[in-house]
Coordinates of C-alpha atoms and ligand atoms in Angstrom, one line a residue:
X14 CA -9.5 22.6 8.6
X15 CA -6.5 20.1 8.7
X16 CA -5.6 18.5 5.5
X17 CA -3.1 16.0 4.9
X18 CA 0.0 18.5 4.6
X19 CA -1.3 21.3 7.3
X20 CA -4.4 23.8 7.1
X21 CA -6.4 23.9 4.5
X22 CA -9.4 25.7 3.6
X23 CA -12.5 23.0 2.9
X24 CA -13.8 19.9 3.9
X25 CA -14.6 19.0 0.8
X26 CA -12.8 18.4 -2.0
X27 CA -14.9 18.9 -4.9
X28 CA -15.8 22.5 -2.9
X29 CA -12.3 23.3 -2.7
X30 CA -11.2 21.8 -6.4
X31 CA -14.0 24.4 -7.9
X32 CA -12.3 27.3 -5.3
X33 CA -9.1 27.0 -7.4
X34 CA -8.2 30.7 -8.7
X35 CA -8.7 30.5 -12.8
X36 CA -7.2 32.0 -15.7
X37 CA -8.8 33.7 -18.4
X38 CA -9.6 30.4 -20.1
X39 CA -10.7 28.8 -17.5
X40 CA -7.3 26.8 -17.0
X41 CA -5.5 25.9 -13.1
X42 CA -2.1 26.5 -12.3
X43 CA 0.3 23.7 -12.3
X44 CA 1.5 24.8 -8.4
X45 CA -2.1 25.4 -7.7
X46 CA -3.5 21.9 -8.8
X47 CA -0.3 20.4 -7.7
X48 CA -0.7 22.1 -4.2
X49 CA -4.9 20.8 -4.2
X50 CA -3.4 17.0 -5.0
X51 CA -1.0 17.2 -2.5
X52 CA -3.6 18.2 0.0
X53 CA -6.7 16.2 -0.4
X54 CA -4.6 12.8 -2.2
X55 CA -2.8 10.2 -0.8
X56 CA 0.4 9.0 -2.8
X57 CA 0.0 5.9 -4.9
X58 CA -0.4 3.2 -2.9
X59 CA -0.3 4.5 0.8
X60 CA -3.8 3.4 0.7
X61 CA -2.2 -0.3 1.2
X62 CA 0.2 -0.7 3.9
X63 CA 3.0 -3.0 4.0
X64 CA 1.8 -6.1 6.4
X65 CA 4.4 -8.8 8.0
X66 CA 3.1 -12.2 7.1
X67 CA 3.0 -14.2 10.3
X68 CA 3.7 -17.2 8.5
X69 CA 6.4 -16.1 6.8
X70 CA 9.8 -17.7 8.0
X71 CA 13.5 -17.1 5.5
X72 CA 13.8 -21.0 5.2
X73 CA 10.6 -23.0 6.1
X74 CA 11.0 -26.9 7.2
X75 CA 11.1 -28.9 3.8
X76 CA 11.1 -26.1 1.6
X77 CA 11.8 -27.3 -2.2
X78 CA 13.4 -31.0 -1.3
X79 CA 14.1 -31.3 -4.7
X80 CA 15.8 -28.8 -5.4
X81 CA 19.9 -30.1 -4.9
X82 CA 21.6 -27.3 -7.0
X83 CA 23.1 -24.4 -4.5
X84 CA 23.1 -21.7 -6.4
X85 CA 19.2 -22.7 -7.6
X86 CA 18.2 -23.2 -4.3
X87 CA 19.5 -19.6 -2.8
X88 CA 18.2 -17.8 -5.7
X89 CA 14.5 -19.8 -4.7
X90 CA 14.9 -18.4 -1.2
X91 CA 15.3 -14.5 -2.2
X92 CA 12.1 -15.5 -4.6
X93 CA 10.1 -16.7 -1.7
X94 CA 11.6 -14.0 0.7
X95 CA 9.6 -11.5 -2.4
X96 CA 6.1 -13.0 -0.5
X97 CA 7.5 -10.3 2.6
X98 CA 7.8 -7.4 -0.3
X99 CA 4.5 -7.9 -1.5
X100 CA 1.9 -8.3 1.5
X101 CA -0.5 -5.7 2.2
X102 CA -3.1 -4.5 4.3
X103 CA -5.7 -1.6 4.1
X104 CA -4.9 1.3 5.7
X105 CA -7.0 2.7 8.7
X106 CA -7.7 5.4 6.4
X107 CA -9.2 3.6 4.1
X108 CA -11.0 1.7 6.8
X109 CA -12.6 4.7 8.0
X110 CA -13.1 6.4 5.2
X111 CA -13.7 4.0 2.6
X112 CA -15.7 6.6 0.4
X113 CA -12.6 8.9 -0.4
X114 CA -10.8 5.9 -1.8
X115 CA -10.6 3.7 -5.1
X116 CA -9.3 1.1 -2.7
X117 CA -11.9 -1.6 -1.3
X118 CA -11.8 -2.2 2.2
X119 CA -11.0 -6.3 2.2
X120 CA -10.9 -7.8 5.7
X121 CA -7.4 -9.4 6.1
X122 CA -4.0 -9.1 4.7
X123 CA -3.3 -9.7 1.0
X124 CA -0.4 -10.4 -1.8
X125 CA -0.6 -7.8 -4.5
X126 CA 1.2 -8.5 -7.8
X127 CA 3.3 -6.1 -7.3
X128 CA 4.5 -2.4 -9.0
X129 CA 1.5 -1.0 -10.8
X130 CA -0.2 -3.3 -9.2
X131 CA -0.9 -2.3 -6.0
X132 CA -4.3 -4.1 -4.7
X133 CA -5.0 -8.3 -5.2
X134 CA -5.7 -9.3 -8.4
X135 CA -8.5 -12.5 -8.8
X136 CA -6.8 -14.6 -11.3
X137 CA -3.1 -13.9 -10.4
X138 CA -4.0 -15.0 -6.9
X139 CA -4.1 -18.8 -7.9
X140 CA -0.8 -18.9 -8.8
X141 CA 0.4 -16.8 -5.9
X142 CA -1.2 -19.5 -3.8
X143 CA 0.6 -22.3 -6.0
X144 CA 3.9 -20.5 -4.6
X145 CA 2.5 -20.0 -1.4
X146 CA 2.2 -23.7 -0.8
X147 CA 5.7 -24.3 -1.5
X148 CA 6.6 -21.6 0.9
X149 CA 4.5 -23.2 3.2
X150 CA 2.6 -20.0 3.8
X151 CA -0.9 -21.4 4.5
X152 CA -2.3 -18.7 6.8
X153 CA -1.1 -15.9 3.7
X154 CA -2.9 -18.1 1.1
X155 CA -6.3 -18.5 3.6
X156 CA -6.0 -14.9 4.1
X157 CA -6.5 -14.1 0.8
X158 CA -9.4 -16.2 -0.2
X159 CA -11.0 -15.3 2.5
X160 CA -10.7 -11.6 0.8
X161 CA -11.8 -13.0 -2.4
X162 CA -14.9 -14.7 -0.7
X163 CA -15.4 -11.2 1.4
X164 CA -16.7 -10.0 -2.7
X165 CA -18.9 -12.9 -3.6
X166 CA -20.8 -12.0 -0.3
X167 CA -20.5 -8.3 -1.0
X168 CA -21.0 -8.2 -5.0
X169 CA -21.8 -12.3 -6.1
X170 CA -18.9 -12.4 -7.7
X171 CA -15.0 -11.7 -7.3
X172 CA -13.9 -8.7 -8.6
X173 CA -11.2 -8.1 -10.7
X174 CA -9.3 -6.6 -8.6
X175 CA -9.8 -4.9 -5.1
X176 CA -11.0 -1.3 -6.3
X177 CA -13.9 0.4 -7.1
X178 CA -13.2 0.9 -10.5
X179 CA -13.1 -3.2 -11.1
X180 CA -16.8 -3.1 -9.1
X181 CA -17.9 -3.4 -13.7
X182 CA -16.5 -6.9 -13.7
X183 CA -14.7 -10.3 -12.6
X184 CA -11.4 -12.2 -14.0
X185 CA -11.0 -15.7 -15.1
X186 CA -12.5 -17.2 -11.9
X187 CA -10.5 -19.5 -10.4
X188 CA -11.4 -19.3 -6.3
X189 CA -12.3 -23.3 -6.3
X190 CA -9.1 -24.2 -7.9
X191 CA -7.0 -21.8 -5.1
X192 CA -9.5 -23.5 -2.3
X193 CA -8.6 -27.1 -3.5
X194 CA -4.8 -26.4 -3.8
X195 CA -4.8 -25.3 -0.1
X196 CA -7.7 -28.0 1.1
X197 CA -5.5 -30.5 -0.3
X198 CA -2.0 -29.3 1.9
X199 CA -4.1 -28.3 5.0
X200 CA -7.2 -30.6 5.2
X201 CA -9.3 -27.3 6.4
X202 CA -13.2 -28.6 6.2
X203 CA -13.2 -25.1 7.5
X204 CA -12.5 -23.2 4.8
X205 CA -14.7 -25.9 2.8
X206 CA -17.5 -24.9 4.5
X207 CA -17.4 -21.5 4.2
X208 CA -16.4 -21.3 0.9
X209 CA -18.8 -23.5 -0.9
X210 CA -22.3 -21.4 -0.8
X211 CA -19.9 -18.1 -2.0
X212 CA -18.6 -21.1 -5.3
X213 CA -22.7 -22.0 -5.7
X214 CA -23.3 -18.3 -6.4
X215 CA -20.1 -17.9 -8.6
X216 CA -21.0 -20.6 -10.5
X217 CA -24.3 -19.0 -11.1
X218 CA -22.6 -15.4 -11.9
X219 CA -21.1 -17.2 -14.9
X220 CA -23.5 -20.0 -15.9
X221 CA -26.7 -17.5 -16.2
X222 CA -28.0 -13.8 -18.0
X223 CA -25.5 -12.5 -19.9
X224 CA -22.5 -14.8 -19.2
X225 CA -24.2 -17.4 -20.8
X226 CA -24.9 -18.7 -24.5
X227 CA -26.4 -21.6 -25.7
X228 CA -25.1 -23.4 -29.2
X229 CA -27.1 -26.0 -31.2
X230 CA -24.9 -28.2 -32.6
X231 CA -24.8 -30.4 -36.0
X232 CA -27.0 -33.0 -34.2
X233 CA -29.5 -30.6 -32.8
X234 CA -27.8 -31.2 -29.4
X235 CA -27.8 -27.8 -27.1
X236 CA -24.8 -26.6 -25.1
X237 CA -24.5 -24.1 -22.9
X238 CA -21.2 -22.2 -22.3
X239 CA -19.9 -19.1 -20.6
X240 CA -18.4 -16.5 -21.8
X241 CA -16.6 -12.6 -20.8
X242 CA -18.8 -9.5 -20.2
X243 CA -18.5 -7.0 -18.4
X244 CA -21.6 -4.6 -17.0
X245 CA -20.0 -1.6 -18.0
X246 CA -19.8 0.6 -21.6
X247 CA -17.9 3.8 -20.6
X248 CA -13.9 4.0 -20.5
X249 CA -12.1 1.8 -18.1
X250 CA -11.3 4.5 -15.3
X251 CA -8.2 3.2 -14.7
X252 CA -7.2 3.9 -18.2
X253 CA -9.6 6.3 -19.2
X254 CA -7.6 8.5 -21.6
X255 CA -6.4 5.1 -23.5
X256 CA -9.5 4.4 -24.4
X257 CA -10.7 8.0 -25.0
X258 CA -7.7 7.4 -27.6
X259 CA -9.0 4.3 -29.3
X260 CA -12.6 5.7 -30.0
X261 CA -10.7 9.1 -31.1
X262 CA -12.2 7.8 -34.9
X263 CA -15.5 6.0 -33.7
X264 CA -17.9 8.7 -34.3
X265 CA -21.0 7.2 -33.4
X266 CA -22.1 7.5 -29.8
X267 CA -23.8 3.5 -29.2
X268 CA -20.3 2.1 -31.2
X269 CA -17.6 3.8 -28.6
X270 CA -20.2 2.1 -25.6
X271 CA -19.9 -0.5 -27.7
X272 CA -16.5 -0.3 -28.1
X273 CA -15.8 0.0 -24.3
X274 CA -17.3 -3.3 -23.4
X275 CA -15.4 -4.9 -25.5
X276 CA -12.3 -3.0 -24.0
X277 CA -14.1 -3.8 -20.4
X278 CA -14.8 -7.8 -21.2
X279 CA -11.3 -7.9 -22.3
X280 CA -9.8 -7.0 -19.3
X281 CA -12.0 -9.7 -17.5
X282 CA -10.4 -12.2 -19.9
X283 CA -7.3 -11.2 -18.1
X284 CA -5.5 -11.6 -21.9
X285 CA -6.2 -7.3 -22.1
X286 CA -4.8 -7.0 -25.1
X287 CA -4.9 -9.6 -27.5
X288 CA -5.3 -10.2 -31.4
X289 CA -7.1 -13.5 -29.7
X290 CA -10.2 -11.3 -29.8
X291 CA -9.8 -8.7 -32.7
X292 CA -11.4 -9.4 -35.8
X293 CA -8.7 -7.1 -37.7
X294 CA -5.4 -8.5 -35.5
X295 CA -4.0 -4.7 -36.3
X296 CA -7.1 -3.0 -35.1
X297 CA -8.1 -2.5 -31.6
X298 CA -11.5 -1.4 -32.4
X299 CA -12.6 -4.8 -33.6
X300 CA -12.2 -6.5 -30.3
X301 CA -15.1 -8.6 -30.1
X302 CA -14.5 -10.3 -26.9
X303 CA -18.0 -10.7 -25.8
X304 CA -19.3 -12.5 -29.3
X305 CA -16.5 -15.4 -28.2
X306 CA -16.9 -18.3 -26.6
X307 CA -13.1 -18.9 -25.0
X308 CA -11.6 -21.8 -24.8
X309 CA -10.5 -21.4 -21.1
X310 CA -13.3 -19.6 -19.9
X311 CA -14.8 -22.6 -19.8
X312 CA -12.3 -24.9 -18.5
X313 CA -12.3 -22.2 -15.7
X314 CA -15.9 -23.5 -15.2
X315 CA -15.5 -27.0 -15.7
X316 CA -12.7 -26.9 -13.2
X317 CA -15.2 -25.1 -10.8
X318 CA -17.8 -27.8 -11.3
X319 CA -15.6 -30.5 -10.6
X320 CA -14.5 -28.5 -7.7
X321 CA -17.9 -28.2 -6.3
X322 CA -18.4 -31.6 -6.7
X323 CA -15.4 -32.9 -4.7
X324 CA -16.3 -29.7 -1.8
X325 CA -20.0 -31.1 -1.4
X326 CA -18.8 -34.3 -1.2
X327 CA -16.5 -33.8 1.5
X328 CA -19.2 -31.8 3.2
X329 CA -21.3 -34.4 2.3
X330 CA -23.9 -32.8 0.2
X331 CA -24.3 -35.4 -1.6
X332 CA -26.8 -34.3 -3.8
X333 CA -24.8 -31.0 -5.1
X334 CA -21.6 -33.7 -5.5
X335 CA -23.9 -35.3 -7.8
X336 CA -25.6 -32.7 -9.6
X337 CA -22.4 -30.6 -10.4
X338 CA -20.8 -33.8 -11.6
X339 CA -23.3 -34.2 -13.9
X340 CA -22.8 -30.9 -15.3
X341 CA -19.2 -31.7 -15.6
X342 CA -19.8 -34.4 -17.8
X343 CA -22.2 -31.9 -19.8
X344 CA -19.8 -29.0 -20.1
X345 CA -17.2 -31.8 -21.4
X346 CA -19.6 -33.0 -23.9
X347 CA -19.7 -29.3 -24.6
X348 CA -16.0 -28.2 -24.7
X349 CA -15.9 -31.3 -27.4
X350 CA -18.5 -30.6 -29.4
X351 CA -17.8 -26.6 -29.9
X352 CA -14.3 -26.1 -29.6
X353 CA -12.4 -29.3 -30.5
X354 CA -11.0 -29.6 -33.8
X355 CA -10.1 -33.0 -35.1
X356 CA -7.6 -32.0 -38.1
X357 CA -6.0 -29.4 -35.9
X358 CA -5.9 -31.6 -32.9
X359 CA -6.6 -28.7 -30.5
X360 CA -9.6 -26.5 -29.0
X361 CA -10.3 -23.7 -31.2
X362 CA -12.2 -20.6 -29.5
X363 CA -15.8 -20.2 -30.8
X364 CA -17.0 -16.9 -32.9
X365 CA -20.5 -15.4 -33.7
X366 CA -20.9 -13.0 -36.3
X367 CA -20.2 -9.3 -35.6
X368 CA -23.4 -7.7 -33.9
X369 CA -24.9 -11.6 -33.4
X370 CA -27.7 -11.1 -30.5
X371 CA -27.0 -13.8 -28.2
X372 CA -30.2 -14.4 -26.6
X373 CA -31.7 -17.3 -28.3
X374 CA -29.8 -20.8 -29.4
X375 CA -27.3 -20.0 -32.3
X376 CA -26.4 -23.1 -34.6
X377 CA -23.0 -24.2 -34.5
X378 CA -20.7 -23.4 -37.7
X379 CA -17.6 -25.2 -38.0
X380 CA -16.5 -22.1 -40.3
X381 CA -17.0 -20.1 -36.7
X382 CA -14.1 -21.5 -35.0
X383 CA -11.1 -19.5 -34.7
X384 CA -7.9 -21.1 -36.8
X385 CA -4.9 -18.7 -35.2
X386 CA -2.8 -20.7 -33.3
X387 CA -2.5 -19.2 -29.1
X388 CA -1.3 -20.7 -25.9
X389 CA -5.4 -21.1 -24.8
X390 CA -5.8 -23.8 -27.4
X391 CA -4.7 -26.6 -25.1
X392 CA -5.6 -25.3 -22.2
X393 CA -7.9 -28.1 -21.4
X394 CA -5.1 -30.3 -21.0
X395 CA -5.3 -28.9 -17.5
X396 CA -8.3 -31.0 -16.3
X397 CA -8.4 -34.5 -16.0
X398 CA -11.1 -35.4 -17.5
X399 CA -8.9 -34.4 -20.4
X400 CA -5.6 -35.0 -19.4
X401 CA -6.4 -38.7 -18.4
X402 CA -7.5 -39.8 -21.9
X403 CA -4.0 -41.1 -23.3
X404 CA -4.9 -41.2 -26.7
X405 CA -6.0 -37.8 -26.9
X406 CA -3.1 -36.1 -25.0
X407 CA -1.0 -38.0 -27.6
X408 CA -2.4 -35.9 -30.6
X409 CA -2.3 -33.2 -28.6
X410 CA 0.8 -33.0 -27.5
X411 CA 2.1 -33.5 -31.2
X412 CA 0.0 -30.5 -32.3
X413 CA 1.5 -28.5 -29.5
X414 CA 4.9 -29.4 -30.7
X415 CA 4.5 -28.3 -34.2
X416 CA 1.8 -25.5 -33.2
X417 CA 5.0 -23.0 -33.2
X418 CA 4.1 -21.7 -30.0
X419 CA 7.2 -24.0 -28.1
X420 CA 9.9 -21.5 -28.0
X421 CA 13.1 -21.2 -27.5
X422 CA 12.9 -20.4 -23.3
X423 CA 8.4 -21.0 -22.7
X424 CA 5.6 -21.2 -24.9
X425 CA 4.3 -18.1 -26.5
X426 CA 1.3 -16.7 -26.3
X427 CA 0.1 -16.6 -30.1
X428 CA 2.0 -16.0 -33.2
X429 CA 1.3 -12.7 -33.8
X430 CA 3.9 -9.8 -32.9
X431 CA 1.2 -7.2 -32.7
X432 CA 2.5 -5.3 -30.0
X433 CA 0.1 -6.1 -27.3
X434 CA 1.5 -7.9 -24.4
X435 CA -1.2 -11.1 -24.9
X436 CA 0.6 -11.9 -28.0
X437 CA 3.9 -12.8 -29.6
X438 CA 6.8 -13.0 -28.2
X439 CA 6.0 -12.8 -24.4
X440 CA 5.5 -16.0 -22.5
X441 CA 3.0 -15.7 -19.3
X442 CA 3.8 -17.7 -16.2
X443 CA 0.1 -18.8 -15.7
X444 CA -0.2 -20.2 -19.5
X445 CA 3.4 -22.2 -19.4
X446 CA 2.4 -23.6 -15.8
X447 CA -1.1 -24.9 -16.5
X448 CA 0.1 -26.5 -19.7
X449 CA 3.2 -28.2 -18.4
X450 CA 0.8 -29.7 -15.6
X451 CA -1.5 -31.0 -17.5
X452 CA 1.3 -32.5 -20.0
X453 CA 2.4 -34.6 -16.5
X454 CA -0.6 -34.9 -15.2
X455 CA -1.1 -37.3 -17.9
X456 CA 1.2 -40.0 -16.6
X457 CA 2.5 -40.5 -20.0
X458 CA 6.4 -40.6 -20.2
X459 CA 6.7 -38.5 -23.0
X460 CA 4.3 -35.7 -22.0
X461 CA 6.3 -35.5 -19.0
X462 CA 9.5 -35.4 -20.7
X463 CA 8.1 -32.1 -23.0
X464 CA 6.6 -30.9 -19.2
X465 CA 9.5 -31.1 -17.8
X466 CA 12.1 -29.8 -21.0
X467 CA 9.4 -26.4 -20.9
X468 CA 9.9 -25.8 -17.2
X469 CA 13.7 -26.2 -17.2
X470 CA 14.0 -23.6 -19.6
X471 CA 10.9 -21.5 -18.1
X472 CA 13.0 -21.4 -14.7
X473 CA 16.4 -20.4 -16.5
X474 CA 14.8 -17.9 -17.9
X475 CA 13.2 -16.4 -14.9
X476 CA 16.6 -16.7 -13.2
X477 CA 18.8 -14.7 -15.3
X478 CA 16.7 -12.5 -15.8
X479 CA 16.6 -12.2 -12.0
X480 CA 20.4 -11.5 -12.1
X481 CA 20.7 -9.4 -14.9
X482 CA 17.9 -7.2 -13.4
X483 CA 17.6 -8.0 -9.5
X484 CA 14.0 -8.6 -10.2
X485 CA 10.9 -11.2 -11.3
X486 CA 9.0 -10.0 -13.7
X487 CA 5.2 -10.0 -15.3
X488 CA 5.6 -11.8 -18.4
X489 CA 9.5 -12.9 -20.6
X490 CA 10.0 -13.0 -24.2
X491 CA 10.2 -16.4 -25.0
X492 CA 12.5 -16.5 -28.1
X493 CA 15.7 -14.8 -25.6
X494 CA 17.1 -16.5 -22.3
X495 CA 17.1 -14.0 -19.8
X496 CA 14.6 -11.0 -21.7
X497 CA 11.4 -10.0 -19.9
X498 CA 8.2 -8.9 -22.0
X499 CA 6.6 -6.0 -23.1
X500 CA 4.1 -4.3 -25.5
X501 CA 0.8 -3.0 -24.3
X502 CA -0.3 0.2 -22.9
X503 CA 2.2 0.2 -19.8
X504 CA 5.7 -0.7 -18.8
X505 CA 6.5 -3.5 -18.0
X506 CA 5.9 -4.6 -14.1
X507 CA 8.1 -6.5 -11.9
X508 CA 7.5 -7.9 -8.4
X509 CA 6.0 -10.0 -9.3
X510 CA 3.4 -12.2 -7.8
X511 CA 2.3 -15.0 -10.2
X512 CA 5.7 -15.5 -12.2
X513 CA 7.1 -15.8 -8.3
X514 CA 4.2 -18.1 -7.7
X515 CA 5.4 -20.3 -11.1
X516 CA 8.7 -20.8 -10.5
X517 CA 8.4 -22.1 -7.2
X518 CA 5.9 -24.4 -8.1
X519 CA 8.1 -25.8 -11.0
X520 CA 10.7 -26.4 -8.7
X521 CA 8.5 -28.0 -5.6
X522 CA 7.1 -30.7 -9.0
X523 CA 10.6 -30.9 -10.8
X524 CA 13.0 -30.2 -8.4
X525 CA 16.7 -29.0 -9.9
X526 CA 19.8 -31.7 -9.8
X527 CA 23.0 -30.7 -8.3
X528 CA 25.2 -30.6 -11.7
X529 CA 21.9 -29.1 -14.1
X530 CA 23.0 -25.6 -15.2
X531 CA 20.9 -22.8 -14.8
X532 CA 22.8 -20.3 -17.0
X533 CA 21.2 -19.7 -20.2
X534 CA 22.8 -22.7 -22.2
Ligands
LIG3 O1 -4.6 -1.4 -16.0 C1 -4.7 -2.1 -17.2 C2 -5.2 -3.5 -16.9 O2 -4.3 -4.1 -15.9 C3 -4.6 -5.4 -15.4 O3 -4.3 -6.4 -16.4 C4 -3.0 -6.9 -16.4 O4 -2.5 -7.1 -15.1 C5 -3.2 -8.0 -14.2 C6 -2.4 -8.0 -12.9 O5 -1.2 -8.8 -13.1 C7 -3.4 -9.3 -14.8 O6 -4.3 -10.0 -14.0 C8 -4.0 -9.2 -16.2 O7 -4.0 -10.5 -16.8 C9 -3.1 -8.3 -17.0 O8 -3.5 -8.2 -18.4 C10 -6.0 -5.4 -15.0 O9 -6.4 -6.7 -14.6 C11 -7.0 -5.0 -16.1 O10 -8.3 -5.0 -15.7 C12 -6.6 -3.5 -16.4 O11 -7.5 -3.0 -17.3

């Protein structure tokens, strides 16, 4: 039989893994086993193939008008020239043998973050769109909601990623808000139509069963909000012996499954790791991510309402437009009543009791609401049913600015150095863009000042770094011009698709004046 590097002697290779000569205790040679990978494995990443976007061109018509400065506006061509280094396609091996890989066969071309990183990623996608529409790359972007949409019809829901091991769980969903940002540059009813029964049965995948938790509050009203879980209570496969590690003292057989979907509905936050959802911040075995309700969770699904509503009208569905607006106005009567906080002048995530059952309606404690201080807090400042209220983005914008989050070069994640990379000191490119939008969104001069003052030094940031390093990376420490993040349980990534995304954005909105330096100052 032909294997990948000549003859070999089975067709299968659990038959030929269990053929491997032994030693006395039972152990493989290193050139054996090295000799079996070689044969029957492809290297990392040869499952996606490097894919020339069609749409790509090294200076599209009216890219980044605002952008005067020279040296600014050749360092955003090399970023968007990075689009060329990151598209993919799936293989023909995987294609026709989709079994014998982890790799899911998705129908088009894709943008992977980048590095580790090798298949799409749901949530990083918006923001690779974001960038994409400043490159003017709509086909790319289309292309990769269409992927996204290939899982709703496959699984009814997007994945976390495109491999089998993410089949346990999704990622903060944010399809609608990628389909809107293109809908709006390209006018494709298309695309509207195609995509809106896959939104309808998202929307249900996080509005129903276990994504779903209803609190009475203080006037007996009930709300219902979403929240993580992930179907799965084993160790994530793609970081198996991690989590082996972290159960190494949990003894008890139902508290390590336990344990592992809270490890698994952590990842789906996206924030995987974070002291946002450990009851001991310098524990890892008290995350206790599925007895939150997160702040931007649900702004994920308020935005996805109001999404809905605006796709069925243009369809002209006007009976979904109406019905989804309604519960727009319900979840915002929600968000308010659950997570706002009036002396803090901020949304506070929402905590149940360790080992709460979720089932029935639990009764709203103002005690519950969790006091530490993280970027996620004002993350409803996004949507404008927020945003537009003038009075309230005042006092939110003052708590912001004495929140201690604003640093030096981005806003932090949380206050806490605890060594995990959702935390103190690294800045995220999806958390300093959503906030500084929403800030301008709000059409007040000042919030647009701060807006603005965050992505200057956001953008310097991501620029020396760039020179110091030749790369763009996944998240920057926000107290040092020029540093990229790290922490967590692997090195830190470059490529990289959503801080590319980010920074081209910034400067499509902001623009960069011929005489502003970009050098850390
Ligand atoms: O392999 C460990 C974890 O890696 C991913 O999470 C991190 O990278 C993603 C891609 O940029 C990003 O979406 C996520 O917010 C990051 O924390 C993956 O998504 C996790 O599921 C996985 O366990």
């Amino acid at each position: 039989m032909e294997c990948r590097n000549g003859p070999c002697d089975s067709h299968n290779p659990i038959d030929a893994f269990d053929k491997l000569p032994r030693n006395a205790t039972g152990a493989i040679s290193v050139k054996d086993l090295s000799k079996f990978i070689d044969d029957y494995f492809e290297g990392a990443g040869d499952d996606l193939v490097y894919a020339d976007p069609l749409d790509f061109v090294p200076e599209p018509e009216g890219f980044l008008p605002k952008v005067e400065n020279s040296q600014v506006r050749a360092w955003a061509l090399e970023v968007h020239s990075l689009w060329k280094n990151l598209s993919r396609k799936v293989s023909d091996s995987v294609l026709n043998r989709p079994e014998f890989h982890t790799l899911l066969p998705l129908p088009g071309p894709v943008v992977i973050p980048g590095s580790r990183f090798k298949e799409v990623n749901y949530w990083d996608s918006y923001w690779v769109i974001r960038g994409l529409m400043a490159s003017k790359m709509y086909a790319t972007a289309k292309s990769i909601v269409t992927n996204l949409i290939s899982f709703i019809d496959t699984y009814g829901y997007v994945l976390n990623g495109a491999r089998a091991y993410y089949t346990n769980r999704s990622q903060p969903p944010l399809l609608s808000a990628m389909i809107h940002e293109i809908y709006k540059r390209t006018g494709d009813l298309k695309l509207v139509r195609k995509a809106l029964p896959a939104l309808l049965k998202e929307y249900q995948f996080w509005n129903t069963g276990i994504h779903s938790v209803t609190v009475q509050d203080s006037q007996a009203s009930n709300h219902k909000l979403s929240r993580y879980y992930a179907m799965w209570n084993k160790p994530r496969p793609e970081s198996a012996t991690i989590d082996k590690a972290f159960t190494s003292k949990i003894l008890n057989d139902s508290e390590k499954q336990h344990f592992y979907r809270e490890v698994a509905s952590t990842a789906e936050s996206g924030w995987d790791f974070s002291t946002r959802w450990m009851r001991n911040t310098s524990d890892i075995t008290t995350l206790t991510t599925t007895s939150i309700l997160p702040v931007d969770l649900n702004v994920f699904v308020l935005r996805m309402e109001l999404d809905i509503a605006f796709f069925a009208k243009v369809v002209g569905d006007n009976k979904t437009a109406k019905s989804f607006l309604k519960a727009s106005q319900t979840r915002k009567r929600a968000i308010n009543s659950v997570f706002w906080n009036e002396e803090k002048r901020q949304w506070l995530d929402y905590w149940f009791d360790n080992g709460a059952t979720l089932q029935e309606c639990q009764a709203w404690q103002a005690s519950n609401q969790n006091h530490r201080a993280y970027a996620s807090n004002y993350l409803p400042l996004w949507i404008d049913l927020f945003n537009s209220d003038t009075c309230l983005v005042k006092k939110v914008k003052k708590s912001l600015e004495s929140s201690g989050l604003v640093c030096a070069v981005g806003i932090a994640t949380s206050l806490i150095n605890s060594g995990n990379q959702w935390d103190y000191p690294n800045g995220w490119a999806p958390l300093q863009h959503m906030i500084i939008e929403g800030l301008l969104r709000s059409g007040s001069e000042e919030a647009r000042a701060m807006a603005e003052d965050i992505a200057v030094r956001w953008i310097r940031t991501n620029y020396v770094a760039y020179k110091k390093t030749g790369a763009m990376h996944e998240k920057y420490n926000v107290e040092k011009c020029g540093d990229f993040g790290g922490g967590g349980e692997y090195i830190p990534q470059t490529g990289f698709g959503w801080s590319n995304g980010v920074v081209l954005a910034l400067l499509e909105e902001f623009g960069w004046p011929r005489d502003l330096k970009i050098d850390c100052q």
